[in-house]
Structures are given as C-alpha cells and as structure tokens.
mmCIF file of C-alpha atoms and ligand atoms in Angstrom:
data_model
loop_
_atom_site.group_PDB
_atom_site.id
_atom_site.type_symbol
_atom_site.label_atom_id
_atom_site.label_comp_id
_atom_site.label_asym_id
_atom_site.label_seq_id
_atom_site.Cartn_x
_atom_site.Cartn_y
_atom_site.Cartn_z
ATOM 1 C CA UNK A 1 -8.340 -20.722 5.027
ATOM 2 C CA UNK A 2 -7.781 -22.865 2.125
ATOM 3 C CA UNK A 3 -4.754 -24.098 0.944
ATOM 4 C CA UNK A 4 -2.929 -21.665 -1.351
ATOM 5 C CA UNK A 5 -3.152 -22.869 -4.915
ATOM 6 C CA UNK A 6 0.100 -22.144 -7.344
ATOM 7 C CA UNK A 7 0.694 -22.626 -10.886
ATOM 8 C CA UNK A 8 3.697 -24.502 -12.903
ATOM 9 C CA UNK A 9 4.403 -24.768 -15.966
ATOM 10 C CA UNK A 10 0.633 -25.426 -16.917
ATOM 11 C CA UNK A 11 -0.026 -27.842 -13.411
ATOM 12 C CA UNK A 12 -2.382 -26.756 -11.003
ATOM 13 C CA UNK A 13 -1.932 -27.411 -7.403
ATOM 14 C CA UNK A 14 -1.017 -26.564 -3.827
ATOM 15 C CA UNK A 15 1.558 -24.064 -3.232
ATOM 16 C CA UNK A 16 3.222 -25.845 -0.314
ATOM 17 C CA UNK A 17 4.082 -28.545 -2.624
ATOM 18 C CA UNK A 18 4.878 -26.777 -5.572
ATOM 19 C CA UNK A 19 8.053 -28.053 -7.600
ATOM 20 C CA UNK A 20 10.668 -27.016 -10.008
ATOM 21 C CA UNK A 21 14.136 -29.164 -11.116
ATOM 22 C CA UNK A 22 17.071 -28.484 -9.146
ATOM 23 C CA UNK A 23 18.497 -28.169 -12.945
ATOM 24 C CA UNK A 24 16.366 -24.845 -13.243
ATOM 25 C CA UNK A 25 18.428 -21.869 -14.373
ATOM 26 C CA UNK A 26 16.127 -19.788 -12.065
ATOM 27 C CA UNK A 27 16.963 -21.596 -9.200
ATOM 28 C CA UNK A 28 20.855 -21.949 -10.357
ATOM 29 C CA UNK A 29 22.030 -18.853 -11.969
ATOM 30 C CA UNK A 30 18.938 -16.244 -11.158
ATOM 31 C CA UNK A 31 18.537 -16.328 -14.904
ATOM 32 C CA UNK A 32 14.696 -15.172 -15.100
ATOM 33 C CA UNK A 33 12.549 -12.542 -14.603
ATOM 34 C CA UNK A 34 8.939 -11.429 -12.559
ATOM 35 C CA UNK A 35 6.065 -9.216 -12.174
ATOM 36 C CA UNK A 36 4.218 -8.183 -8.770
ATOM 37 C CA UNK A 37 0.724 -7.307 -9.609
ATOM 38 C CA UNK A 38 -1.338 -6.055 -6.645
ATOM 39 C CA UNK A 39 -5.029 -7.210 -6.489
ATOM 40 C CA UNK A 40 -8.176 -6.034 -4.655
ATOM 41 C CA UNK A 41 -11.330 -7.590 -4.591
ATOM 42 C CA UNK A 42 -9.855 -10.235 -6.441
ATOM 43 C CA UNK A 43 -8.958 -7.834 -9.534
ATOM 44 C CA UNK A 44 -5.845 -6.419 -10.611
ATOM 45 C CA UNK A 45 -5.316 -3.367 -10.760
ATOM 46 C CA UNK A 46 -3.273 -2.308 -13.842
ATOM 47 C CA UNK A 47 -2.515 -5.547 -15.144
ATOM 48 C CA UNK A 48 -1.881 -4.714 -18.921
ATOM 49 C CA UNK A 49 0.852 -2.582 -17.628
ATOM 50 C CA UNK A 50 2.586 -4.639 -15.401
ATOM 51 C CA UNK A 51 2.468 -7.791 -18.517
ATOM 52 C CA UNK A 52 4.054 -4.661 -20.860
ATOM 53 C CA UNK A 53 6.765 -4.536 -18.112
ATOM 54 C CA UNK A 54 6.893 -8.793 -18.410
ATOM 55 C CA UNK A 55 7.117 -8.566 -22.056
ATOM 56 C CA UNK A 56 10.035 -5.594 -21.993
ATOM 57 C CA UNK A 57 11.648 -7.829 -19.087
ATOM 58 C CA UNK A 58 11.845 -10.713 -20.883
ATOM 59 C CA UNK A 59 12.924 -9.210 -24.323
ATOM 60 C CA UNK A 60 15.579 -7.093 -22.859
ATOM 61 C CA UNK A 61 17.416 -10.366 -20.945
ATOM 62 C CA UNK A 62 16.271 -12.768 -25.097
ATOM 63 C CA UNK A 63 13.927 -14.732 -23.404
ATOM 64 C CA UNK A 64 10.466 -15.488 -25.662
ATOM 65 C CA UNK A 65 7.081 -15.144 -23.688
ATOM 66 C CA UNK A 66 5.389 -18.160 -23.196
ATOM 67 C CA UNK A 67 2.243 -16.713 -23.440
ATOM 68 C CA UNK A 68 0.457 -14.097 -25.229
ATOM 69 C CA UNK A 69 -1.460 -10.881 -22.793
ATOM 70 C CA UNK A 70 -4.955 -12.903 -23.258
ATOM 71 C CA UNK A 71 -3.642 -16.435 -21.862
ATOM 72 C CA UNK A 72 -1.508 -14.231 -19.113
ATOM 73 C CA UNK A 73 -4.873 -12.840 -17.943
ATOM 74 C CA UNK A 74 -6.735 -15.976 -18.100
ATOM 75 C CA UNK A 75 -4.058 -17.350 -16.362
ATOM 76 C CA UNK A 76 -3.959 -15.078 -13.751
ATOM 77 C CA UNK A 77 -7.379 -14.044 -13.462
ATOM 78 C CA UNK A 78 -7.761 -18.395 -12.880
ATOM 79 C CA UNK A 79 -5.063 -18.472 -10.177
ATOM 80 C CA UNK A 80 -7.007 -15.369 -8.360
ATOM 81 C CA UNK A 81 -9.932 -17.396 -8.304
ATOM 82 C CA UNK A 82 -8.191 -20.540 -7.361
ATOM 83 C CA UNK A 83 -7.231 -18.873 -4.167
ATOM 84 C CA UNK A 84 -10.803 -17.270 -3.403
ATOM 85 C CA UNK A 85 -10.483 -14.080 -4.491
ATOM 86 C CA UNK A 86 -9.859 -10.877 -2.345
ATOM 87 C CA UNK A 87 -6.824 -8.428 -1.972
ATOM 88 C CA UNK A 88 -4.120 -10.245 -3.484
ATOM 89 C CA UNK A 89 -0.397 -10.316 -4.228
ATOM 90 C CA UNK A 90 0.060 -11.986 -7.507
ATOM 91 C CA UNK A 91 3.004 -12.952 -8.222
ATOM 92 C CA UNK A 92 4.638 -14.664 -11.569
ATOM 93 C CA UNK A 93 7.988 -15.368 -12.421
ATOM 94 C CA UNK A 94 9.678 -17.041 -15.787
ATOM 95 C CA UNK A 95 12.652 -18.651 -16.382
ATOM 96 C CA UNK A 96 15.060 -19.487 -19.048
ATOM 97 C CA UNK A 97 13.950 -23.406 -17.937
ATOM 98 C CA UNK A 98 15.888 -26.221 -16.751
ATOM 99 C CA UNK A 99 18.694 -27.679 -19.248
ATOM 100 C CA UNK A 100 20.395 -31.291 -18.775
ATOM 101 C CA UNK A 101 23.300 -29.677 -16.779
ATOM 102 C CA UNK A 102 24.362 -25.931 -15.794
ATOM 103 C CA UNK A 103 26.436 -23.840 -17.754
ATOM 104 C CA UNK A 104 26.422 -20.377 -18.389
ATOM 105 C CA UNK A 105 25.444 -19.700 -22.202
ATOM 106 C CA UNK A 106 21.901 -20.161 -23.302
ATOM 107 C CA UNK A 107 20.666 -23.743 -23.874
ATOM 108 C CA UNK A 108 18.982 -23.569 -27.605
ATOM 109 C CA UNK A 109 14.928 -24.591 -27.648
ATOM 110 C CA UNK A 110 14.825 -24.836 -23.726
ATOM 111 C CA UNK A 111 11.117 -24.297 -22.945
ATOM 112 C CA UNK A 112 10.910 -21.839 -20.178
ATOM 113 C CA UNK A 113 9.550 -22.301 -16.463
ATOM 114 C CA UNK A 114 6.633 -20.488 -15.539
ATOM 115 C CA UNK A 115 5.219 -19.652 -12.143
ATOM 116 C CA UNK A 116 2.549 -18.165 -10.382
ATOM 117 C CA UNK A 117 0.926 -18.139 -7.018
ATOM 118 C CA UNK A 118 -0.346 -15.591 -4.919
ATOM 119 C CA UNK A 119 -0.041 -14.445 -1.104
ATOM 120 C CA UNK A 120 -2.434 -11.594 0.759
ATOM 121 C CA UNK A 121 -1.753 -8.471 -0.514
ATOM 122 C CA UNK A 122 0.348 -6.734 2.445
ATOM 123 C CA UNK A 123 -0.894 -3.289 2.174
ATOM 124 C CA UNK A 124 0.947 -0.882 5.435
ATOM 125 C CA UNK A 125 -1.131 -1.281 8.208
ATOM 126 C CA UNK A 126 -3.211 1.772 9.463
ATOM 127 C CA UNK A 127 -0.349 2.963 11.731
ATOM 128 C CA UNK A 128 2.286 3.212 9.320
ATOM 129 C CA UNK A 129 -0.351 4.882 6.890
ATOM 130 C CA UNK A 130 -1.002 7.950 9.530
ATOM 131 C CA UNK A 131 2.408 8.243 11.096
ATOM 132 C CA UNK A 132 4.236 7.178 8.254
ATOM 133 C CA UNK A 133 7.023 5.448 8.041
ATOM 134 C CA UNK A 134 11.009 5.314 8.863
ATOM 135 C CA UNK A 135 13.709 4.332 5.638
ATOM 136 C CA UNK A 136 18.022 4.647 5.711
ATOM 137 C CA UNK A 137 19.944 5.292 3.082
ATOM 138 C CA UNK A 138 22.250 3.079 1.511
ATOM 139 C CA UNK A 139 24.549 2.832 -1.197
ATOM 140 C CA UNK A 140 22.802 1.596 -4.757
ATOM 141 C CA UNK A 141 25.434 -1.547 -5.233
ATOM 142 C CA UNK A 142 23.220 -2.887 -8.093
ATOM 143 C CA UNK A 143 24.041 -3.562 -12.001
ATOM 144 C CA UNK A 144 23.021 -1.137 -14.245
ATOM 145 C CA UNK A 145 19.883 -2.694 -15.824
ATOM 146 C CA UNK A 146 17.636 -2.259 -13.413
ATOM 147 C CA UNK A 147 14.862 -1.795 -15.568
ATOM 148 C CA UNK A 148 14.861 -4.901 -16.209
ATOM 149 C CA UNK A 149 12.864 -7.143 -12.887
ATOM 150 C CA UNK A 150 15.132 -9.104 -12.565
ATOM 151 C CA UNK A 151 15.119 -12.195 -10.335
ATOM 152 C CA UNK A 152 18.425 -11.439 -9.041
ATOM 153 C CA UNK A 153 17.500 -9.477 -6.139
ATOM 154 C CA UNK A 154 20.546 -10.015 -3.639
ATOM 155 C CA UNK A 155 22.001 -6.283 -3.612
ATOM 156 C CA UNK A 156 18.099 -5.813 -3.247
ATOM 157 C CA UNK A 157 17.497 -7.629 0.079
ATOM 158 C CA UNK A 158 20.765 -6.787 1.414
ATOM 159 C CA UNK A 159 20.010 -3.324 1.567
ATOM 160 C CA UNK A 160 16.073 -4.184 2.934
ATOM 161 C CA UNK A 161 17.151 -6.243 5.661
ATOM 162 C CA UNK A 162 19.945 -2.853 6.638
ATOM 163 C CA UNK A 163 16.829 -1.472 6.941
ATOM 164 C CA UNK A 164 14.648 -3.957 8.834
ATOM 165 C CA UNK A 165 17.443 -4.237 11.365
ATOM 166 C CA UNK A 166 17.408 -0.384 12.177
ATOM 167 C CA UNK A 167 13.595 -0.497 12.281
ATOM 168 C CA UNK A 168 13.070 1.154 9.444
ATOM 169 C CA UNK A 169 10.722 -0.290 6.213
ATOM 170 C CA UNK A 170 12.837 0.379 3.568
ATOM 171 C CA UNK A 171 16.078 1.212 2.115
ATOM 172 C CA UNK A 172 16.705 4.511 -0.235
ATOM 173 C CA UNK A 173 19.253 3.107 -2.609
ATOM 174 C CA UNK A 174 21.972 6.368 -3.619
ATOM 175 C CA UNK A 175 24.065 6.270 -6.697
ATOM 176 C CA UNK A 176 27.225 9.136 -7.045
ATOM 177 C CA UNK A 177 24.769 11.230 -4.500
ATOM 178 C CA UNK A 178 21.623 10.773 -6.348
ATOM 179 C CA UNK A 179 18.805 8.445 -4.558
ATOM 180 C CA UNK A 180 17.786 6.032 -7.260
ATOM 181 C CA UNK A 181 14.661 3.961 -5.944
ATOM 182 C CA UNK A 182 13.716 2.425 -2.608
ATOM 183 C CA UNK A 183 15.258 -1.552 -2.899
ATOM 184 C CA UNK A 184 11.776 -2.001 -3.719
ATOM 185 C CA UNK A 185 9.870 0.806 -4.426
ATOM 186 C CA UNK A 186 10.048 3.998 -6.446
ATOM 187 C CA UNK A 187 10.756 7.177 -4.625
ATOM 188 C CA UNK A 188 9.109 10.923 -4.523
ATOM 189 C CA UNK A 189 9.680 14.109 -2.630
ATOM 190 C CA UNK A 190 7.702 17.187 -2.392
ATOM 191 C CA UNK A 191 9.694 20.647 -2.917
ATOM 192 C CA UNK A 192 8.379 23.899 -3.116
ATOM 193 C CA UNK A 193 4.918 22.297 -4.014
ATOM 194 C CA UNK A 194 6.116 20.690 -6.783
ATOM 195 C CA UNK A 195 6.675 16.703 -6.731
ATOM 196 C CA UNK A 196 9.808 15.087 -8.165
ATOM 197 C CA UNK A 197 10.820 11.788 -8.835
ATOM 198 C CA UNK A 198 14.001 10.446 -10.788
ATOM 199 C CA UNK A 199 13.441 10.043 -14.451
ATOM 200 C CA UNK A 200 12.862 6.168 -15.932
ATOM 201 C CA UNK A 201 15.928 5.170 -17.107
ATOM 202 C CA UNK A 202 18.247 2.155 -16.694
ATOM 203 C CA UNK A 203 18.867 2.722 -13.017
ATOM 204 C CA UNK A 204 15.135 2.233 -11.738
ATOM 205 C CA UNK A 205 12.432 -0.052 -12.148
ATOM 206 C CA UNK A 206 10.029 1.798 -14.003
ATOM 207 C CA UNK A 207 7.157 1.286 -11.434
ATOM 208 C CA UNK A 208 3.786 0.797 -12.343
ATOM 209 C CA UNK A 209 2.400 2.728 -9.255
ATOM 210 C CA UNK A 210 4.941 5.708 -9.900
ATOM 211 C CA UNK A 211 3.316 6.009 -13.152
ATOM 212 C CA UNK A 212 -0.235 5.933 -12.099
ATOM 213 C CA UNK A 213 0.354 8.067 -9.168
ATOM 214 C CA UNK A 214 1.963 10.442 -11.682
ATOM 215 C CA UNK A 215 -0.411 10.717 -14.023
ATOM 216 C CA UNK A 216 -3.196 11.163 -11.114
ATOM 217 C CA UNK A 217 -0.989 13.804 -9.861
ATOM 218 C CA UNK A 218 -0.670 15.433 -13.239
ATOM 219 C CA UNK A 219 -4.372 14.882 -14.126
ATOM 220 C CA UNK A 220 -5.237 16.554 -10.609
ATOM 221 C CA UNK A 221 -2.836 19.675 -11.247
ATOM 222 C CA UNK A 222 -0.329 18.945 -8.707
ATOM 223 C CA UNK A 223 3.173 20.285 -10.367
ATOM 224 C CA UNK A 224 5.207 17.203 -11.056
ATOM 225 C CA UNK A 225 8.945 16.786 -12.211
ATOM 226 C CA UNK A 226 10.594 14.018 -13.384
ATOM 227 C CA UNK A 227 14.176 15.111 -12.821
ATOM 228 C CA UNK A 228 17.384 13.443 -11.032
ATOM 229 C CA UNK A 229 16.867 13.476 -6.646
ATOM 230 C CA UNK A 230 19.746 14.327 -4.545
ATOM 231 C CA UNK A 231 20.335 12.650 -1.315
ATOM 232 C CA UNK A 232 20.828 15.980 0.467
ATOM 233 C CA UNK A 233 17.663 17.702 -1.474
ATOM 234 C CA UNK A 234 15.864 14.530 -0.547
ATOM 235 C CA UNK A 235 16.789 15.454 2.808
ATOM 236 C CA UNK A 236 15.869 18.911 3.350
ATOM 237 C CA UNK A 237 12.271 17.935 1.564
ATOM 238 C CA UNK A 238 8.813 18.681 2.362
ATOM 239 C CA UNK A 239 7.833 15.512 1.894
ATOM 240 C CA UNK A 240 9.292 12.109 0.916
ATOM 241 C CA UNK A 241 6.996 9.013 0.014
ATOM 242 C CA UNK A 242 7.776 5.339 -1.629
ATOM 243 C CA UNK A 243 5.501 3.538 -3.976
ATOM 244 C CA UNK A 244 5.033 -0.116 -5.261
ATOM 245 C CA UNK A 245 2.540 -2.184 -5.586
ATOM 246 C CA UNK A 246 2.118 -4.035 -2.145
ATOM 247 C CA UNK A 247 2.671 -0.604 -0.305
ATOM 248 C CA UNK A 248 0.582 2.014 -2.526
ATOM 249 C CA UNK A 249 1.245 5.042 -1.840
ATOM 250 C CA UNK A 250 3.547 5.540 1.645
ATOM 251 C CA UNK A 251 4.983 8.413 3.475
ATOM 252 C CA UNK A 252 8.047 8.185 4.733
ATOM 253 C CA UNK A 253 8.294 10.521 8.163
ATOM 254 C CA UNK A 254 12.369 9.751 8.641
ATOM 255 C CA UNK A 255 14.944 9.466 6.683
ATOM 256 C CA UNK A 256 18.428 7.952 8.509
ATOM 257 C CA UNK A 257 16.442 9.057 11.723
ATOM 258 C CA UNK A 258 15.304 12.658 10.657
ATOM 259 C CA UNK A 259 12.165 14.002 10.475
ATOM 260 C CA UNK A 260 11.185 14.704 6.954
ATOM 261 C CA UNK A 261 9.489 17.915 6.832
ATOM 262 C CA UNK A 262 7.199 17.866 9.755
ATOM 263 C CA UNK A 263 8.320 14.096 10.938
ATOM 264 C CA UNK A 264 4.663 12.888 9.573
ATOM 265 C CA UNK A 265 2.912 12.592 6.629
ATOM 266 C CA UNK A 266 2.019 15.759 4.967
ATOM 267 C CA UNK A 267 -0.902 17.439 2.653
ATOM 268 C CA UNK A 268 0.392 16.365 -0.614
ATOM 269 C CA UNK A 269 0.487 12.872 1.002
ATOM 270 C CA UNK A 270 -3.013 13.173 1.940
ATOM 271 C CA UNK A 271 -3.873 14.387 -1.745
ATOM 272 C CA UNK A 272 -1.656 11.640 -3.255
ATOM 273 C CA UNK A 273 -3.350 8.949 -1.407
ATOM 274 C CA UNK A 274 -6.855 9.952 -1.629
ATOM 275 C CA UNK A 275 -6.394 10.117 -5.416
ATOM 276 C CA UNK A 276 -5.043 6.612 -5.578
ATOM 277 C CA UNK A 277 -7.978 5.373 -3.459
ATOM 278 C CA UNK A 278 -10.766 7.002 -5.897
ATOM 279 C CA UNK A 279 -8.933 5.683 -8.486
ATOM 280 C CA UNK A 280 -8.982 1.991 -7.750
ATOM 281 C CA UNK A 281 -12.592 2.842 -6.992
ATOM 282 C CA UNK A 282 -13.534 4.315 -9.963
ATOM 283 C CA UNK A 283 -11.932 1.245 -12.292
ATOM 284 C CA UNK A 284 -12.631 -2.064 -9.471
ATOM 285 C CA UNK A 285 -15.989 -1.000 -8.929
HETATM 286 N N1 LIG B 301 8.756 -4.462 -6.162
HETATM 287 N N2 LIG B 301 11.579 -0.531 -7.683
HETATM 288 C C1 LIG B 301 11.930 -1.771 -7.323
HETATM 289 C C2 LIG B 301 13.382 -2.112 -7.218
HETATM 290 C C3 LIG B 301 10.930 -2.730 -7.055
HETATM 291 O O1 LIG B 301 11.287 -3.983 -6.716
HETATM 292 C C4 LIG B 301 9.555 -2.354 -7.134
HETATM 293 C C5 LIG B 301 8.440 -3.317 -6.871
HETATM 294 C C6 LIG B 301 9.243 -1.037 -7.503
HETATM 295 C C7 LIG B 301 7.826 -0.560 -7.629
HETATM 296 O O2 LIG B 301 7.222 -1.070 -8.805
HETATM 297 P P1 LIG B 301 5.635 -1.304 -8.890
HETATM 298 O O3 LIG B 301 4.995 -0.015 -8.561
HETATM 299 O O4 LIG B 301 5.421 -1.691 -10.306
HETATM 300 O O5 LIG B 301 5.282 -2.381 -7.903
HETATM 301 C C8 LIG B 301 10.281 -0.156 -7.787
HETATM 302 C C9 LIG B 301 7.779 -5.505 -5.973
HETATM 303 C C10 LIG B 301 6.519 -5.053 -5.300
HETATM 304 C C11 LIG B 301 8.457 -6.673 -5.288
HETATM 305 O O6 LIG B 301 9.535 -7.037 -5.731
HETATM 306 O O7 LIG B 301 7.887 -7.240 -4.344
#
C-alpha cells in the first residue's frame, strides 16, 4: 500500500501529515461544509451532482466556492489518481478559513480552507448485503437545515454510535413520529408494492443515491412515492432499505429488533440493487 495522498489548500502530500491552523473555523466552530463522493474503478460515480450539492451547501451557509465544477473535477479526478485508483471514498470538505483569532461573525476576505483525501470505499460486506442489516430508532435532535452537509455532525454520530452499541448499522432518525433519514443515509420502505421515501425538504439531506435509485426505480416502473414515512408505517413495512453513497443500496432486516417484513431482504431489494449495479456498469464501463 502506498501512503495515502491528501490535498490542502492547493499542497499535495501525505495524508498522515496533513495540516490545517488550530485558528481554522472548521476545526473551531464546525463552520464549513462537505461532499462524500463514492468511486469505483477509480471514477466517480455522479460527481456533477454531488459538486451541485457543494455549490447549494456552500451558498445556503454565504460561503463563495473556491473553485469552479472543471477545477473540482481536475482536482478530484488528480487526488484519485494520487492514491492509485480503485473503489474510493472521496471525500472534500471547505471551510470558512482560519482568521487571526475566533469569534463568531464572519471574518471579511478570509480565503477558505479546502480539503480532500480519500479512504477505500467501504461498501457492506457480502453478509450484510444477503441478510441485511439491523438499525434503532432514535429521536431526530438535529437543526432544521439539514439540507445543508454540514460539518457539524455531533447529533449525527451520537445517534450512529446508539446504534453501533446495540449492534445495529445505523440509526433511523424520527421527527414528531415521522422517520426523517438514517444519521447518514436516506431511508425507503416498500408498501403495498409501491416504494416511499420522505420528500426533499429542509429536514433531509437530499441524497444523491436516493435520487438515482429513484429515478432507476421510476425508469424501471416500480411505483414510487415521495410522501412523509411514519415510524409505525415504517414498521409494519414490506420492506425497509437505507442509501448513501459508501453503503449503496442496503436492506435493513430489523428495525429496534423486529423483523421487517420477512426479517431479510426482499424482491424489491433484489430489483433495487440489481438496477443500481447495471447502472454503474452501464456509465463506469
Ligand atoms: N453521508 N443523509 C445523511 C444525513 C447523510 O450524511 C448522507 C450521506 C446521506 C446520503 O447521501 P448520499 O447518497 O449523497 O451519500 C443522507 C455520507 C456518506 C457521509 O457523511 O459519510
């Protein structure tokens, strides 16, 4: 293995020794934002939409964008091959920069920080794929922009490590009865044949692979709402499954400890995931 090589503010160089100022309002006040893109075959898959997500990100919290798509894709497309190519995680983040001191309004004419490295992508392992997969629920504790990606993930990892400490891979997050999002993944459930998954608004992440899966889904027939979830309809579903972009498209077989449906992954699973596999053949190969 080489050494992982990471990016900063225009530096190239190893990960492990990677820097930014102690001064950084990233690092300080969580003042930035970031985009997960998944890679395979040392491609990304989707990557205009996830640098639309960057742009909205960073306009939404009246931070500029240091760089236009072209130079983002250069950029990444250079740190990908940096670190030899393959299934990748890329990751970038940007933030409002590092002023002479911290304080809470924005510093005028700070240049931004800007970061990127990437990790193996950490796709669910064959088991996890068949059998599926265990999540709680928990209650959504968040702000309500979460449509922006945010760097601020405490509520976030709170609610993931809940669920690593009952064994379970992730976290449904529920808002007034309503299940919201996975604390880091969008959420779907099969009812009746017909798949629903809460609208895009201010209280999810609009995901990338919830999009794509949905427009597979609607381009392959497959009935699909997009429509408030409650917890107790998400319940009594035929099917439940999370998706982001490290963990594709999952199904999850228990929910607080019962079986969803049949307790493992079902047939609209099966359809679901085949057509995300043919698609990321159809536009890698
Ligand atoms: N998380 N919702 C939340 C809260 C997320 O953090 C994510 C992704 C998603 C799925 O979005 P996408 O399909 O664009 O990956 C939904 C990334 C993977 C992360 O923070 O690691």
């Amino acid at each position: 293995m080489t050494e992982p090589v990471a990016y900063v503010n225009g530096q190239w160089g190893p990960l492990a020794q990677a820097r930014v100022p102690v001064l950084d309002r990233g690092f300080l006040l969580a003042d930035g934002v970031y985009e997960v893109i998944p890679a395979y075959a040392g491609r990304m898959l989707r990557a205009d939409e996830h640098l639309a997500r960057l742009e909205r990100s960073l306009a939404e919290v009246r931070m500029g964008n240091p760089h236009t798509r072209a130079q983002w894709l250069d950029l990444l497309g250079r740190l990908i091959r940096e670190n030899g190519g393959g299934d990748k995680m890329v990751y970038l983040q940007v933030t409002r920069g590092a002023a002479a001191g911290r304080g809470h309004p924005f510093p005028e004419n700070l240049p931004p920080t800007v970061v990127a490295f990437c990790q193996p992508l950490p796709l669910p392992s064959a088991e996890m794929r068949e059998d599926g997969v265990g999540v709680i629920a928990v209650p959504d504790i968040r702000w309500s922009r979460c449509d922006i990606k945010a760097i601020a993930l405490l509520p976030n990892l709170l609610a993931t490590q809940a669920a690593k400490e009952q064994g379970c891979n992730e976290a449904l997050l529920v808002r007034d009865d309503r299940v919201t999002e996975g604390a880091s993944s969008n959420v779907f459930a099969v009812l009746d044949g017909t798949v629903a998954t809460p609208p895009k608004n201010n209280e999810i992440l609009p995901g990338v692979t919830r999009d794509l899966l949905l427009e597979l889904l609607r381009g392959a027939g497959v009935p699909v709402q997009e429509r408030p979830l409650g917890l107790a309809e998400l319940r009594r579903a035929d099917e439940v499954w999370i998706t982001s972009s490290t963990r594709e498209v999952l199904a999850v077989a228990r929910v607080d400890g019962q079986p969803v449906g049949a307790g493992r992954p079902g047939p609209l699973h099966a359809r679901a995931w085949a057509l995300f596999q043919d698609y990321k053949r159809r536009v890698l190969i």
